[in-house]
Short mmCIF file of C-alpha atoms and ligand atoms in Angstrom, two decimals:
data_model
loop_
_atom_site.label_atom_id
_atom_site.label_comp_id
_atom_site.label_asym_id
_atom_site.label_seq_id
_atom_site.Cartn_x
_atom_site.Cartn_y
_atom_site.Cartn_z
CA MET A 1 0.00 0.00 0.00
CA ALA A 2 2.75 2.38 1.07
CA ALA A 3 4.77 1.45 -2.00
CA ALA A 4 1.78 2.06 -4.25
CA LYS A 5 1.30 5.51 -2.72
CA LYS A 6 4.95 6.30 -3.22
CA ALA A 7 4.70 5.30 -6.86
CA VAL A 8 1.69 7.56 -7.38
CA ARG A 9 3.53 10.44 -5.69
CA LYS A 10 6.55 9.87 -7.88
CA LYS A 11 4.43 9.82 -11.00
CA GLY A 12 2.72 13.08 -9.91
CA LYS A 13 6.08 14.74 -9.38
CA LYS A 14 7.23 13.70 -12.82
CA VAL A 15 4.11 15.13 -14.46
CA ALA A 16 4.48 18.39 -12.50
CA SER A 17 8.10 18.89 -13.49
CA LYS A 18 7.29 18.06 -17.11
CA LYS A 19 4.52 20.68 -17.05
CA LYS A 20 6.81 23.27 -15.49
CA ALA A 21 9.45 22.64 -18.11
CA SER A 22 6.99 23.01 -20.98
CA VAL A 23 5.60 26.25 -19.50
CA SER A 24 9.01 27.83 -19.10
CA ALA A 25 10.02 26.65 -22.56
CA LYS A 26 7.11 28.60 -24.01
CA LEU A 27 8.03 31.81 -22.21
CA GLN A 28 10.56 33.53 -24.34
CA ILE A 29 11.25 37.16 -23.59
CA GLY A 30 9.54 39.49 -26.03
CA LYS A 31 7.37 36.75 -27.48
CA ASP A 32 4.61 36.58 -24.91
CA VAL A 33 3.65 40.24 -24.97
CA TRP A 34 0.11 41.42 -25.61
CA PRO A 35 -1.39 41.66 -28.19
CA LEU A 36 0.55 38.85 -29.83
CA GLU A 37 -0.85 35.37 -29.82
CA ARG A 38 -0.65 33.56 -26.51
CA ASP A 39 -1.91 30.39 -24.92
CA VAL A 40 -5.31 30.70 -23.30
CA LEU A 41 -6.69 28.68 -20.44
CA PHE A 42 -10.50 28.75 -20.67
CA ARG A 43 -12.13 28.86 -17.24
CA PRO A 44 -15.85 29.64 -17.61
CA ASP A 45 -16.37 28.73 -13.93
CA ARG A 46 -14.43 31.92 -13.03
CA MET A 47 -17.32 34.05 -14.33
CA LYS A 48 -19.09 34.00 -10.96
CA TYR A 49 -16.06 35.66 -9.38
CA VAL A 50 -15.78 38.22 -12.17
CA ARG A 51 -19.47 39.08 -11.78
CA LYS A 52 -18.99 39.44 -8.04
CA LEU A 53 -16.11 41.86 -8.60
CA ILE A 54 -18.06 44.16 -10.89
CA LYS A 55 -21.37 43.95 -9.05
CA GLN A 56 -21.74 47.03 -6.92
CA GLU A 57 -24.05 49.94 -6.37
CA GLY A 58 -23.74 52.54 -9.09
CA CYS A 59 -20.68 53.11 -11.21
CA VAL A 60 -17.38 53.03 -9.38
CA PHE A 61 -15.81 55.48 -11.85
CA CYS A 62 -18.68 57.96 -11.47
CA SER A 63 -18.29 57.82 -7.67
CA ALA A 64 -14.60 58.65 -8.09
CA ALA A 65 -15.42 61.43 -10.60
CA LYS A 66 -17.60 63.22 -8.04
CA GLU A 67 -14.76 63.65 -5.54
CA ALA A 68 -11.30 65.16 -5.47
CA PRO A 69 -8.60 62.51 -6.06
CA THR A 70 -8.07 60.31 -3.00
CA PHE A 71 -6.56 56.90 -2.37
CA GLU A 72 -10.02 55.60 -1.30
CA THR A 73 -11.38 55.98 -4.84
CA LEU A 74 -7.95 55.25 -6.40
CA CYS A 75 -8.40 58.35 -8.58
CA VAL A 76 -4.95 59.85 -8.72
CA PHE A 77 -5.43 62.78 -11.10
CA LYS A 78 -8.11 64.78 -12.88
CA THR A 79 -8.10 67.03 -15.91
CA LYS A 80 -11.05 69.11 -17.17
CA HIS A 81 -12.91 66.13 -18.66
CA SER A 82 -10.83 63.08 -17.81
CA MET A 83 -9.25 61.29 -14.90
CA VAL A 84 -6.54 58.78 -14.09
CA VAL A 85 -7.36 55.87 -11.77
CA ILE A 86 -5.08 53.15 -10.42
CA ASN A 87 -6.30 49.68 -11.39
CA LYS A 88 -7.31 47.83 -8.23
CA PHE A 89 -6.24 44.52 -9.79
CA PRO A 90 -3.07 45.58 -11.60
CA TYR A 91 -1.36 43.53 -14.24
CA ASN A 92 1.88 45.31 -13.39
CA SER A 93 2.90 48.02 -10.93
CA GLY A 94 1.79 51.36 -12.38
CA HIS A 95 -1.20 49.84 -14.24
CA LEU A 96 -3.49 52.84 -14.76
CA LEU A 97 -6.91 53.50 -16.22
CA VAL A 98 -7.53 56.71 -18.15
CA LEU A 99 -11.17 57.60 -18.64
CA PRO A 100 -13.67 60.37 -19.27
CA GLN A 101 -15.28 61.79 -16.13
CA ARG A 102 -18.70 61.57 -17.77
CA HIS A 103 -20.48 58.20 -17.63
CA CYS A 104 -20.23 57.06 -21.24
CA GLY A 105 -19.52 53.64 -22.71
CA ASP A 106 -19.23 54.69 -26.35
CA LEU A 107 -16.09 56.40 -27.62
CA LEU A 108 -18.07 57.73 -30.60
CA LYS A 109 -20.40 59.62 -28.29
CA LEU A 110 -17.74 61.69 -26.58
CA SER A 111 -17.71 65.36 -27.53
CA ASP A 112 -14.66 66.65 -29.42
CA ASP A 113 -13.47 68.37 -26.25
CA GLU A 114 -13.87 65.21 -24.15
CA PHE A 115 -12.11 63.08 -26.77
CA ALA A 116 -9.18 65.50 -27.16
CA ASP A 117 -8.83 65.80 -23.39
CA LEU A 118 -8.87 62.00 -23.05
CA GLN A 119 -6.15 61.53 -25.66
CA ASN A 120 -3.99 64.23 -24.08
CA THR A 121 -4.46 62.62 -20.68
CA ILE A 122 -3.36 59.24 -22.07
CA ARG A 123 -0.25 60.88 -23.46
CA MET A 124 0.64 62.69 -20.24
CA THR A 125 0.06 59.47 -18.29
CA MET A 126 2.47 57.66 -20.59
CA LYS A 127 5.10 60.38 -20.16
CA CYS A 128 4.75 60.17 -16.39
CA LEU A 129 4.99 56.36 -16.36
CA MET A 130 8.11 56.48 -18.55
CA ASP A 131 9.81 58.85 -16.13
CA VAL A 132 8.66 57.26 -12.87
CA TYR A 133 8.90 53.55 -13.78
CA ASP A 134 11.26 53.54 -16.76
CA PRO A 135 9.49 50.58 -18.47
CA GLY A 136 10.71 48.97 -21.68
CA GLY A 137 7.29 49.58 -23.26
CA ILE A 138 3.68 50.45 -22.49
CA ASN A 139 0.44 48.74 -23.43
CA VAL A 140 -2.32 51.23 -24.19
CA GLY A 141 -5.65 49.56 -24.83
CA LEU A 142 -9.40 49.99 -24.81
CA ASN A 143 -11.85 47.12 -24.48
CA HIS A 144 -14.87 48.71 -26.16
CA GLY A 145 -18.01 46.93 -24.99
CA ALA A 146 -18.66 43.91 -22.77
CA VAL A 147 -18.05 41.37 -25.53
CA ALA A 148 -14.68 43.01 -26.20
CA GLY A 149 -13.72 42.31 -22.60
CA ALA A 150 -14.62 45.53 -20.78
CA GLY A 151 -15.20 44.83 -17.07
CA ILE A 152 -17.22 48.05 -16.70
CA PRO A 153 -18.58 48.46 -20.24
CA ASP A 154 -20.83 51.45 -19.52
CA HIS A 155 -17.94 53.72 -18.59
CA LEU A 156 -15.06 53.84 -21.08
CA HIS A 157 -11.60 53.26 -19.70
CA TYR A 158 -8.25 52.88 -21.40
CA HIS A 159 -5.70 50.57 -19.78
CA VAL A 160 -2.19 52.00 -19.66
CA ILE A 161 0.24 49.33 -18.48
CA PRO A 162 4.01 49.65 -18.11
CA ARG A 163 5.82 46.58 -19.44
CA TRP A 164 9.24 45.17 -18.78
CA SER A 165 11.03 42.52 -20.76
CA GLY A 166 10.14 39.12 -19.29
CA ASP A 167 7.49 40.47 -16.89
CA LEU A 168 5.08 37.71 -17.87
CA ASN A 169 6.40 34.80 -15.83
CA PHE A 170 4.60 31.53 -15.29
CA PHE A 171 2.65 32.67 -12.21
CA PRO A 172 -0.17 34.47 -14.04
CA LEU A 173 -0.44 31.53 -16.42
CA ILE A 174 -0.68 28.64 -14.00
CA ALA A 175 -1.71 30.21 -10.70
CA GLU A 176 -3.75 33.26 -11.80
CA THR A 177 -1.49 35.22 -9.51
CA LYS A 178 0.67 38.16 -10.41
CA VAL A 179 3.59 39.13 -8.23
CA LEU A 180 3.92 42.90 -7.91
CA VAL A 181 6.85 44.78 -6.53
CA GLU A 182 4.92 47.62 -4.89
CA SER A 183 1.64 48.13 -3.03
CA LEU A 184 -1.27 50.19 -4.39
CA GLU A 185 -0.47 52.81 -1.74
CA GLN A 186 3.09 53.14 -3.01
CA THR A 187 1.89 53.40 -6.61
CA TYR A 188 -0.64 56.05 -5.60
CA GLU A 189 1.93 58.09 -3.71
CA LYS A 190 4.44 58.00 -6.58
CA LEU A 191 1.93 59.00 -9.24
CA TRP A 192 -0.02 61.53 -7.20
CA SER A 193 3.11 63.58 -6.67
CA ASN A 194 4.26 63.25 -10.29
CA LEU A 195 1.27 63.34 -12.66
CA LYS A 196 0.54 67.04 -12.14
CA LYS A 197 3.99 67.90 -13.52
CA TYR A 198 2.97 66.59 -16.94
CA GLU A 199 -0.33 68.43 -17.42
ZN1 ZN B 1 -19.74 55.90 -14.66
#
């Protein structure tokens, strides 16, 4: 019995190390960077957690838009029509959201002033991230609509994510866990004191 258990354990170990080897073999620096093709693990059972995360009273961005920037709302900076918010579930340290202050889920329905202000705010956010974090690159992306992957589809938000070579290790792939080097508080403090310099 004990021997049989040992054999099963041994077999399990072998499979695990094989898996690990194949995962690390796939991760070649510069090749696994969005939006290039990547392996996808489909987990429809995760939807209940995603729904739970986005289910809340009112729009979280509109609540932040009503107040002056504070760490509680994660809004770190405001312009005339736009604002910069720290992503609560960051992909990388310095992962920001840039969005219009007005509740609007359709980019085509923004006024010219709102659109221009939004684009300028994205640009100043990028400049600030380059200086503060010195990344190798930045992902700037908009998921337009729920089917395109927007978590809060009724309120537009661009993702602006600093990227470093090799920052996609095997953790997010196999454990749905991302290791970050700084807390949200530290990110907030760094960006709050710097963003205004770039307006
Ligand atoms: Zn809103």
